[in-house]
Coordinates of C-alpha atoms and ligand atoms in Angstrom, one line a residue:
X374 CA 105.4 84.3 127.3
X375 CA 107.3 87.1 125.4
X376 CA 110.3 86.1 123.6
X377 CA 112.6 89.4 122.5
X378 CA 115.0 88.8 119.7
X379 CA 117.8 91.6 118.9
X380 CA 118.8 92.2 115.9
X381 CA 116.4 91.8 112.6
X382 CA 118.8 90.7 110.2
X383 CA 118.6 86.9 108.7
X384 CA 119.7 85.6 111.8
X385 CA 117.5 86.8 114.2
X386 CA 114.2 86.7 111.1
X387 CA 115.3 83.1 110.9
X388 CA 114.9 82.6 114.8
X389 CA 111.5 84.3 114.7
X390 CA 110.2 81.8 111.3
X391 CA 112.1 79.0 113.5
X392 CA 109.6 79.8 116.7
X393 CA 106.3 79.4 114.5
X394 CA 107.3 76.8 112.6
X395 CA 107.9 74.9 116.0
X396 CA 104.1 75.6 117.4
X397 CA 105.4 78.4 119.5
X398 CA 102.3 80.1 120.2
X399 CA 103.4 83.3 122.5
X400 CA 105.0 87.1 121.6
X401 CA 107.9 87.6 119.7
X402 CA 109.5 91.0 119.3
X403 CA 112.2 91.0 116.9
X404 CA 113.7 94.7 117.1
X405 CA 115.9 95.9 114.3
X406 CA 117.8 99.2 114.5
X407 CA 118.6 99.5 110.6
X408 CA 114.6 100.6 109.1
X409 CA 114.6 98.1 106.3
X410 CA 112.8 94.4 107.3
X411 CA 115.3 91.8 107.5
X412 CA 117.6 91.3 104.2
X413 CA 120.0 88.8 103.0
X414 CA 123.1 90.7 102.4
X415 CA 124.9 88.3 99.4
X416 CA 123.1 90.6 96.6
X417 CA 124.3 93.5 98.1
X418 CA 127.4 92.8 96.5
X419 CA 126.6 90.4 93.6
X420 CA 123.2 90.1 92.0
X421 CA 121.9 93.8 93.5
X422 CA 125.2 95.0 92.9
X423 CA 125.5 93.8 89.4
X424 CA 121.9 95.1 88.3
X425 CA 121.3 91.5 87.6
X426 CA 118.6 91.1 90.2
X427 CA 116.2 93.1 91.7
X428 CA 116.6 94.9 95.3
X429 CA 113.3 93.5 96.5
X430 CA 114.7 89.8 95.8
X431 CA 116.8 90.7 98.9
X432 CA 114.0 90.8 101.7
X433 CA 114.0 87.9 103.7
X434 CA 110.1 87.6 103.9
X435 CA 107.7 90.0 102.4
X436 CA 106.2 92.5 104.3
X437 CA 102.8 90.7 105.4
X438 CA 104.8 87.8 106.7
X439 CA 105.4 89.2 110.1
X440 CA 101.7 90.7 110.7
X441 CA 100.5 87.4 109.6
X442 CA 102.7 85.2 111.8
X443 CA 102.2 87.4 114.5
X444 CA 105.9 88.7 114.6
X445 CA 105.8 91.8 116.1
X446 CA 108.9 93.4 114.4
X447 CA 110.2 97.0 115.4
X448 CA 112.3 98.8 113.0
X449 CA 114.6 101.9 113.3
X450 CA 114.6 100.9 117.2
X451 CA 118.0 100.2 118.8
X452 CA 118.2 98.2 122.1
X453 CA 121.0 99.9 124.4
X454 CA 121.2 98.3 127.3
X455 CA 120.0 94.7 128.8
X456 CA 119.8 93.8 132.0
X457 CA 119.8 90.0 132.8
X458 CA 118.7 89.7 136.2
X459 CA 115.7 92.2 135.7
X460 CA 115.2 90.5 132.1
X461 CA 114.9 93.3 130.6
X462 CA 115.8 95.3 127.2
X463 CA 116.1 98.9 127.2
X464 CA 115.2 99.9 123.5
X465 CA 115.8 103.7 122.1
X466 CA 112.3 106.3 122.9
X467 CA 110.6 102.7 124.0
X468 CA 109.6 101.8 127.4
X469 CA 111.7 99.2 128.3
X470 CA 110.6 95.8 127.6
X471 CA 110.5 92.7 129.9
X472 CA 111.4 89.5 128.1
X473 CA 111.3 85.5 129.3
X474 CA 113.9 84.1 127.0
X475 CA 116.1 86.6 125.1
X476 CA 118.1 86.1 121.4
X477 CA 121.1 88.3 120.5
X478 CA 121.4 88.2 116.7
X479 CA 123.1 91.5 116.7
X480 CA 125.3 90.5 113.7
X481 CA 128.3 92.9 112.9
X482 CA 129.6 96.2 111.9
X483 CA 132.2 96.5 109.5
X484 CA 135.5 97.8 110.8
X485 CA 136.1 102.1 110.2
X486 CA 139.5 103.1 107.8
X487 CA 140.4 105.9 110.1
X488 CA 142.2 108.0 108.0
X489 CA 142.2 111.7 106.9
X490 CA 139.6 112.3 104.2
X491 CA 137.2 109.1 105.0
X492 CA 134.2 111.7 105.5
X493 CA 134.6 112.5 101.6
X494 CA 131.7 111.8 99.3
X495 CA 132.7 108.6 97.5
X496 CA 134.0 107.2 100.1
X497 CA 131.9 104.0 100.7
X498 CA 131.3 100.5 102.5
X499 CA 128.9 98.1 102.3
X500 CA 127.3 96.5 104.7
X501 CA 123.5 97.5 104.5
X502 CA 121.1 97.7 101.7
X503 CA 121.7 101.8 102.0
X504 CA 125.2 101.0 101.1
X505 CA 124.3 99.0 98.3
X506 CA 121.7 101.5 97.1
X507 CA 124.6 104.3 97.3
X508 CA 127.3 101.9 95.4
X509 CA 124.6 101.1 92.8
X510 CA 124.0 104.6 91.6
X511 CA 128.1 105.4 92.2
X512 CA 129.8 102.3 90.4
X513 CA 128.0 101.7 87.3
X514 CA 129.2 105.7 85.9
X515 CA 132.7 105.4 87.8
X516 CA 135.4 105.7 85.8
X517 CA 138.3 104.6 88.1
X518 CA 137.0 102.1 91.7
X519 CA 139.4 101.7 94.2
X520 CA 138.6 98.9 96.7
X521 CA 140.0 98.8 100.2
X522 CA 140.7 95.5 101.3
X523 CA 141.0 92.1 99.7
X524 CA 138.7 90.2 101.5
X525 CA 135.0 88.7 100.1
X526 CA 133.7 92.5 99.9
X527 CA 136.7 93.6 98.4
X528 CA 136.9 90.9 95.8
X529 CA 133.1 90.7 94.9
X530 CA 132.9 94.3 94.4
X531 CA 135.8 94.7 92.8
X532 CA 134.3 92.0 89.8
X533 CA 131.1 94.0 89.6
X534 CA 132.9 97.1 89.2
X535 CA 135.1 95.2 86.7
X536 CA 131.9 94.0 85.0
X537 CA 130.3 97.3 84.9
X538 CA 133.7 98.4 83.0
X539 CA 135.4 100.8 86.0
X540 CA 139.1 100.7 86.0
X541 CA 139.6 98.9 89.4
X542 CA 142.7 98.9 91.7
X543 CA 142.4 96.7 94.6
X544 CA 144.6 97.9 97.6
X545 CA 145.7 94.9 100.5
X546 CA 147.9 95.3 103.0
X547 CA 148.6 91.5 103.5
X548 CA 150.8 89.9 100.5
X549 CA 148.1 87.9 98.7
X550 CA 143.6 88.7 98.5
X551 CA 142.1 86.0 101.0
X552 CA 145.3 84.8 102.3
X553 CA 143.9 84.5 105.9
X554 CA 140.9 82.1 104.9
X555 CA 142.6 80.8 101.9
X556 CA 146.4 80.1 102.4
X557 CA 149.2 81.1 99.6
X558 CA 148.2 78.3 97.0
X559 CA 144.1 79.0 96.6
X560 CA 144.6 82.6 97.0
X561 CA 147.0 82.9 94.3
X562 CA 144.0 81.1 91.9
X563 CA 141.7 84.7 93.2
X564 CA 144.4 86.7 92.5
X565 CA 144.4 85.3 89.0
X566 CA 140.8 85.6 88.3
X567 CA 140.9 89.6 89.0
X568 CA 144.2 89.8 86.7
X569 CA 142.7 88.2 83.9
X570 CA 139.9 90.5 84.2
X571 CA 142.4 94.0 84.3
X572 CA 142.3 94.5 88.3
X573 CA 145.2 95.9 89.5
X574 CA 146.4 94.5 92.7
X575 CA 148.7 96.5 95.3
X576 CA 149.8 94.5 98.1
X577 CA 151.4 94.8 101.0
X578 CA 150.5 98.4 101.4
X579 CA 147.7 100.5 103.4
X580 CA 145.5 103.7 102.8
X581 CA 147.5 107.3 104.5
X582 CA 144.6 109.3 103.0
X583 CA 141.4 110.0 100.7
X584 CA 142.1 113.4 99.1
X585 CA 139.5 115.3 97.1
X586 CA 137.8 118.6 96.4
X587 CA 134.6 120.4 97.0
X588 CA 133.9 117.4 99.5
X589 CA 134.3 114.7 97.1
X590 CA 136.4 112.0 96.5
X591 CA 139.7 112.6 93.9
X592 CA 142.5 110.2 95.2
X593 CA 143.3 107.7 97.7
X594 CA 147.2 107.8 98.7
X595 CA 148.4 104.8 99.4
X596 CA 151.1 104.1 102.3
X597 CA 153.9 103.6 99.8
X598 CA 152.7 107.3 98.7
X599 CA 151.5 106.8 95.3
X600 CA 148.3 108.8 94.9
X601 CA 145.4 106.6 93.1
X602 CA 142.8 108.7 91.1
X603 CA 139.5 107.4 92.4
X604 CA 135.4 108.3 91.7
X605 CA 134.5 105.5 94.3
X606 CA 136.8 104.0 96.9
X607 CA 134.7 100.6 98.7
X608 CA 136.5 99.8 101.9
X609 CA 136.0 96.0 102.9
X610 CA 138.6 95.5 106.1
X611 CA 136.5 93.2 107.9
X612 CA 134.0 93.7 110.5
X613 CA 133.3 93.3 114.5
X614 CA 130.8 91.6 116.1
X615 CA 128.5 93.8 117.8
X616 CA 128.9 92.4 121.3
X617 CA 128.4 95.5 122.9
X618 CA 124.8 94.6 124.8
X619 CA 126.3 91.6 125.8
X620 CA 129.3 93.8 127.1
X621 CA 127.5 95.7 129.0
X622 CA 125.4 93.2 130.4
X623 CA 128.8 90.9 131.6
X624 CA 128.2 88.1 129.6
X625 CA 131.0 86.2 129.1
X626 CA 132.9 87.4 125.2
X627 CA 135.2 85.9 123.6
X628 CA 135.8 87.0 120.0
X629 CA 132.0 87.2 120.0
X630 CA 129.6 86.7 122.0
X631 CA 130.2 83.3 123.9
X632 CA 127.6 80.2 123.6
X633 CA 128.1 76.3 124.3
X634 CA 127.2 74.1 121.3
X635 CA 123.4 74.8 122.2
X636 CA 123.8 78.8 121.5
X637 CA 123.3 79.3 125.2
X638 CA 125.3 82.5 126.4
X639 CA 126.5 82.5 130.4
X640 CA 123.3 83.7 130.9
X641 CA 120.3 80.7 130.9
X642 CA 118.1 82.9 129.4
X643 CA 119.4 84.3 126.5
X644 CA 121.1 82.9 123.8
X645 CA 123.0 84.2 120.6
X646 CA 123.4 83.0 116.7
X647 CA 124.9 84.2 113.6
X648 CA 127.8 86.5 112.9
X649 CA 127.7 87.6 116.4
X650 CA 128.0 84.7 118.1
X651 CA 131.2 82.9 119.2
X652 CA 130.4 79.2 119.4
X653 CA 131.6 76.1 121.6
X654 CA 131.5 73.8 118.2
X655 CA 131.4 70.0 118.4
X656 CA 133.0 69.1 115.0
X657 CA 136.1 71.4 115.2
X658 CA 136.8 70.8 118.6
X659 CA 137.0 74.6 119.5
X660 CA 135.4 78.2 119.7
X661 CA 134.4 79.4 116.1
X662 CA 132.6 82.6 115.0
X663 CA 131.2 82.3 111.8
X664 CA 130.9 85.1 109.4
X665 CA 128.7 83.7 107.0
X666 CA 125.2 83.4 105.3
X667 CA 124.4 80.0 106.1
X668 CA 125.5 80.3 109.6
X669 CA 123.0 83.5 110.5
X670 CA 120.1 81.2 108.0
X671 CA 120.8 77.6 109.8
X672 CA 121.7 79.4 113.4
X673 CA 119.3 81.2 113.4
X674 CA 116.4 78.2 112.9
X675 CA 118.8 76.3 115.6
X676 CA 118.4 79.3 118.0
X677 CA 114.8 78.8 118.0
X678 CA 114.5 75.7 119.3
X679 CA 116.9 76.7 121.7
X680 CA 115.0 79.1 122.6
X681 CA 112.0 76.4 123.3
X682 CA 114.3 74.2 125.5
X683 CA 114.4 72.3 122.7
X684 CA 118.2 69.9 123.0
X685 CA 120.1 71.1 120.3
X686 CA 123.6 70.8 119.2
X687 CA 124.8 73.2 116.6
X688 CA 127.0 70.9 115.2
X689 CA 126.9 72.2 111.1
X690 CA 130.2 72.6 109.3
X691 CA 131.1 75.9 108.9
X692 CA 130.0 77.0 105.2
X693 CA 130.0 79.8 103.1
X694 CA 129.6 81.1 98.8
X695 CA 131.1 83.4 96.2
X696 CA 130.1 84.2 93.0
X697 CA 132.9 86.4 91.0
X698 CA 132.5 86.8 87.3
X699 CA 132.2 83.2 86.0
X700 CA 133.8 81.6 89.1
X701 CA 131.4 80.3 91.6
X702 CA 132.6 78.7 94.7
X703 CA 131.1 76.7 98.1
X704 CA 134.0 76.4 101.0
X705 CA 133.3 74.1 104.0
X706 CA 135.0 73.4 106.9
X707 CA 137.4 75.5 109.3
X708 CA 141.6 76.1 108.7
X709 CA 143.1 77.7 112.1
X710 CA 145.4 80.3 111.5
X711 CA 148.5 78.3 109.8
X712 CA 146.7 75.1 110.7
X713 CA 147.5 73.1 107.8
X714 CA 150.6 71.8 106.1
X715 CA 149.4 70.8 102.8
X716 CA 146.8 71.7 100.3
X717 CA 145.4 69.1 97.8
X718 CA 144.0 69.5 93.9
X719 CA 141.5 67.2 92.5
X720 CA 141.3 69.2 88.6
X721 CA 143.3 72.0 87.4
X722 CA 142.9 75.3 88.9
X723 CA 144.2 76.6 85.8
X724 CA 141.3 75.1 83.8
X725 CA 138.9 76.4 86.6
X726 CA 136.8 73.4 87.5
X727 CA 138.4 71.8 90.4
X728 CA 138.1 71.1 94.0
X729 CA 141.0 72.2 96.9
X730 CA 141.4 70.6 100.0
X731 CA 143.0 72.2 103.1
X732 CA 145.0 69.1 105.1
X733 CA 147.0 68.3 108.5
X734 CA 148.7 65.0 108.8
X735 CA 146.4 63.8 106.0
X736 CA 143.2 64.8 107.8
X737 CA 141.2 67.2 105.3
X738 CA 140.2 70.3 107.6
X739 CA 138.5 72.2 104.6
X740 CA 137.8 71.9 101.1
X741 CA 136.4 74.4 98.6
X742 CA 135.0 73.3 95.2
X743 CA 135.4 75.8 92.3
X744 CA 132.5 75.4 88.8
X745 CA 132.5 72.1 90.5
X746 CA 128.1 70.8 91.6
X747 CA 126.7 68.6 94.0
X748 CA 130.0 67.4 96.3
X749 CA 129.2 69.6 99.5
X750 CA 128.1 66.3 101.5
X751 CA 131.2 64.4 100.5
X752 CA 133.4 67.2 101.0
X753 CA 131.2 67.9 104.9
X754 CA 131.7 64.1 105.5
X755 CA 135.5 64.8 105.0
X756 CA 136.1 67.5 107.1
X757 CA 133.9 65.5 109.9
X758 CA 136.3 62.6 109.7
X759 CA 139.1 65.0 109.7
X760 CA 138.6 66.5 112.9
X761 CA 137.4 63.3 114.1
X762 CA 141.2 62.4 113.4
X763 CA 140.6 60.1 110.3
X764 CA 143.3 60.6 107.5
X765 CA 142.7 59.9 104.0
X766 CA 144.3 58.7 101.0
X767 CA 146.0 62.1 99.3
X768 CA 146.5 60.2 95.8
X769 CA 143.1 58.9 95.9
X770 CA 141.7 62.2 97.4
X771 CA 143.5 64.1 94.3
X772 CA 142.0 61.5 91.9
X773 CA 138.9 62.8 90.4
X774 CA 138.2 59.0 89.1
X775 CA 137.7 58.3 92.4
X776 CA 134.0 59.5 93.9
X777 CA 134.7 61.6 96.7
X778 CA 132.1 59.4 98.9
X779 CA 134.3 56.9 98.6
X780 CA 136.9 58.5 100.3
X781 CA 135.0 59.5 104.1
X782 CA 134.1 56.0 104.2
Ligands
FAD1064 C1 127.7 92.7 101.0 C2 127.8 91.4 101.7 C3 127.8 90.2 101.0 C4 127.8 89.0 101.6 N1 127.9 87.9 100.8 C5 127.9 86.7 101.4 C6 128.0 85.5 100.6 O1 128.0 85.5 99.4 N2 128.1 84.3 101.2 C7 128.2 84.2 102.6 O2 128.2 83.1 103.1 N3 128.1 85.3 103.4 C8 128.0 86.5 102.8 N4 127.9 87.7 103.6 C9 127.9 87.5 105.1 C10 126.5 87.4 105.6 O3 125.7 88.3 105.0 C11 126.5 87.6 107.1 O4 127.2 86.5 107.7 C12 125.1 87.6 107.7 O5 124.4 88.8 107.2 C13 125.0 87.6 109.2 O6 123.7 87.7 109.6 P1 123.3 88.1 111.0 O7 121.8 88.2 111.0 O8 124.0 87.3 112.0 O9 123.9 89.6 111.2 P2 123.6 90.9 110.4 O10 123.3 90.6 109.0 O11 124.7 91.8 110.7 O12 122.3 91.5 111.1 C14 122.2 92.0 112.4 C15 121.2 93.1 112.5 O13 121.1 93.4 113.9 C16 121.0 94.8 114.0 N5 121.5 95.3 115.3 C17 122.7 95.3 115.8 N6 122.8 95.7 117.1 C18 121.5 96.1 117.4 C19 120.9 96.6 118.5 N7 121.6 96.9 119.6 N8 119.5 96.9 118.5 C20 118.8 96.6 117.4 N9 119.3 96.0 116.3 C21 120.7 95.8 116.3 C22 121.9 95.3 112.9 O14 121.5 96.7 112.5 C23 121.6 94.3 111.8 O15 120.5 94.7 111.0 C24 127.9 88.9 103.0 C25 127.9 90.1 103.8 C26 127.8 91.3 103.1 C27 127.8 92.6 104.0
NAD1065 N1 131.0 85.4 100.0 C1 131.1 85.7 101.3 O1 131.1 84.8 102.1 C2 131.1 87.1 101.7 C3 130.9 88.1 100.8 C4 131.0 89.4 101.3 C5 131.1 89.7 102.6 N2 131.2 88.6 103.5 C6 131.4 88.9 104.9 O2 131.3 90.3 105.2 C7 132.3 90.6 106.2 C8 133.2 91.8 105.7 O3 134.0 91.3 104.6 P1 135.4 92.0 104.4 O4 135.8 91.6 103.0 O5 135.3 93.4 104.8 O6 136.3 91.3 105.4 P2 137.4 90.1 105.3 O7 137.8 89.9 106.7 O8 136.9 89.0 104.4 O9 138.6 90.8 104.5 C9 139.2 92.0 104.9 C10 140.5 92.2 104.1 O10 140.9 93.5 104.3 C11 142.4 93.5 104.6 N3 142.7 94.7 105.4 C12 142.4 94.9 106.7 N4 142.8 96.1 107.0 C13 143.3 96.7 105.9 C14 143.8 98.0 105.6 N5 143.9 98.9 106.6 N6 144.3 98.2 104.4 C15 144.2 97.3 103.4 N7 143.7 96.1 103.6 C16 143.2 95.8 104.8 C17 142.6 92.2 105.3 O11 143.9 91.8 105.2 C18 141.6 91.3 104.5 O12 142.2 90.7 103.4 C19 133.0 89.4 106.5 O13 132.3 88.9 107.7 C20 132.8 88.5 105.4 O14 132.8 87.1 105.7 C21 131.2 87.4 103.1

């Protein structure tokens, strides 16, 4: 029995501990096309990124794990092309390889600036621990960082360069950093940390071009026209999910790669977890794709016992982290695109300590606690009850007297 998973980041390494931890006793081939073993991406931008923690602390397992579980794991090898009724995976200078169940934990790519001058030297993204090593060496010396894109890369690099004492200038075509995710009210609390700090926000406005000399990096103009001098520019505009096996192979895609609530693609055979995967999901009541840590860590441990036949609903609310200077930050649950109509304050956000709740008709769809410990259950067993169409008490739920497990009850 050969199991064949694509895609050796902490998804598809996850999958492949999952399988031995469940008695699975046959092959696994976990095939990676970057040649680092499989890596957690967070430090990349934070600890790594920082020079607070080492670039080893990022490896998933160490390197004798997979030789001693009996993980066969190919690196530098990229599968390009699947074929579902021959079950088989056509891998780069391989022979092609002939699997029984098949896991896509292809992850995703970040998204290309296309403008003139992106092939200048300085011009950066970060996605992979080679584009952390790069940033690592560049940012600490910089003297001026501009930083595409106000998103999670956008924001997290900007604090390091911040904290490593770059000027920084972060440049976001939307009106607000994290507006999408965040809404107007939390993402003016982000846009406050970076001022206090001396970021310089421009919004509403793109990249035209990178200009430079000799090759390298001098400037970025913006869209408005104003030329920014720049050592480093970071672009963080998002990502896509790299569906493109599962393009090619005509399963079904649908901002991802499309599973039920068991991680089952349209094909019985092969399934697909993490970033990548676009997921029926119980609790919200709709397709979700998750971008996030603890989705490729927990999907990928679900898509194992999938993998086994194992029943399985993937039923976890959507989760995910930042860390950013002295702000550290858990968000859990799931806002649609202008999906809610109020947002609730327990604490201050001015003082820093507080948690924010997302809400429709009184049901809390999300909440976020900021410097605050220990409340991701009771916030989880809100958002459940929210989308299982419970409302709560908004005075109560803004209370901090009151225990928030009081309030999902
Ligand atoms: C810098 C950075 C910081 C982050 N910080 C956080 C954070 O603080 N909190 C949080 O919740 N999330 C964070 N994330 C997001 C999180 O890292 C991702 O959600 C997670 O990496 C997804 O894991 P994955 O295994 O699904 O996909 P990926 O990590 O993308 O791994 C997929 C792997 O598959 C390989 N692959 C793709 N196609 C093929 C193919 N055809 N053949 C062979 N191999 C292939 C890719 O090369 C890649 O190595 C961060 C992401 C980045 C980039
Ligand atoms: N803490 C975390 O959870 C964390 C940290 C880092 C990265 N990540 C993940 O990594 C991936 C990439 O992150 P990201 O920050 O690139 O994506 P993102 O989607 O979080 O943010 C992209 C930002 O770029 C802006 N943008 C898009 N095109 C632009 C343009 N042409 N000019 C200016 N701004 C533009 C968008 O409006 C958005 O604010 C995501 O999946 C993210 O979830 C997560």
């Amino acid at each position: 029995m050969l199991f064949v998973i694509v895609g050796a980041g902490l998804a598809g390494a996850k999958a492949a501990e999952g399988l031995r931890e469940a008695g699975f006793d046959g092959r696994i081939l976990l095939i990676g096309e970057e040649v680092e073993r499989p890596y957690e991406r967070p430090p990349l931008s934070k600890g790594y990124l920082l020079g607070s923690e080492p670039r080893e602390k990022a490896y998933v397992h160490d390197a004798e794990w997979y030789p001693s579980n009996d993980v066969e794991l190919k690196l530098g090898v990229r599968a390009s092309d699947l074929d579902p009724a021959a079950h088989t995976v056509l891998l780069d200078g391989h022979a092609p390889v002939r699997y029984d169940k098949l896991l896509l934990a292809t992850g995703s790519r970040p998204r290309l600036l296309q403008v003139p001058g992106a092939d200048l030297a300085g011009v950066r993204y970060l996605r992979t621990l080679p584009d952390a090593d790069a940033l690592v060496k560049a940012v600490p010396g910089a003297g001026q960082v501009v930083v595409i894109g106000a998103g999670w890369i956008g924001l997290e690099t900007a604090a390091a360069a911040r904290t490593h004492g770059a000027d920084v200038t972060v440049v976001e075509q939307d009106s607000a950093p994290l507006r999408r995710v965040l809404g107007d009210e939390v993402a003016q609390v982000f846009a406050g940390l970076h001022r206090a700090r001396g970021v310089d926000f421009r919004f509403g406005v793109g990249v035209r071009e990178f200009r430079g000399s000799g090759g390298r990096l001098g400037s970025v103009v913006l869209t408005d026209g104003t030329e920014l001098p720049a050592d480093v520019a970071v672009v963080g505009i998002g990502i896509q999910p790299a569906t493109e096996l599962a393009v090619t192979a005509g399963l079904a895609v649908d901002n991802g790669i499309a599973v039920d609530a068991g991680l089952r693609t349209s094909d019985p055979d092969i399934y697909a977890c993490g970033d990548v995967a676009s997921v029926e999901h119980p609790v919200i009541g709709r397709r979700i794709r998750v971008e996030h840590w603890s989705n490729a860590l927990n999907g990928g441990k679900a898509a194992a016992l999938a993998l086994l036949g194992r029943p399985l609903t993937y039923d976890r609310v959507p989760y995910f982290f930042t860390d950013q200077y002295d702000l550290g930050m858990e968000y859990a649950g799931f806002v649609p695109a202008g999906g809610y109509d109020s947002v609730v304050f327990r604490g201050d956000p001015e003082g820093g300590e507080f948690v924010a709740f997302w809400l429709s008709g009184g049901r809390v769809l999300a909440g976020m606690n900021v410097n605050v410990w220990d409340v991701q259950d009771q916030i989880q067993a809100l958002v459940r009850a929210g989308y299982a169409g419970k409302a709560v008490d908004v005075a109560r739920l803004a209370d901090p007297a009151v225990p928030l497990g009081d309030l999902a009850d």
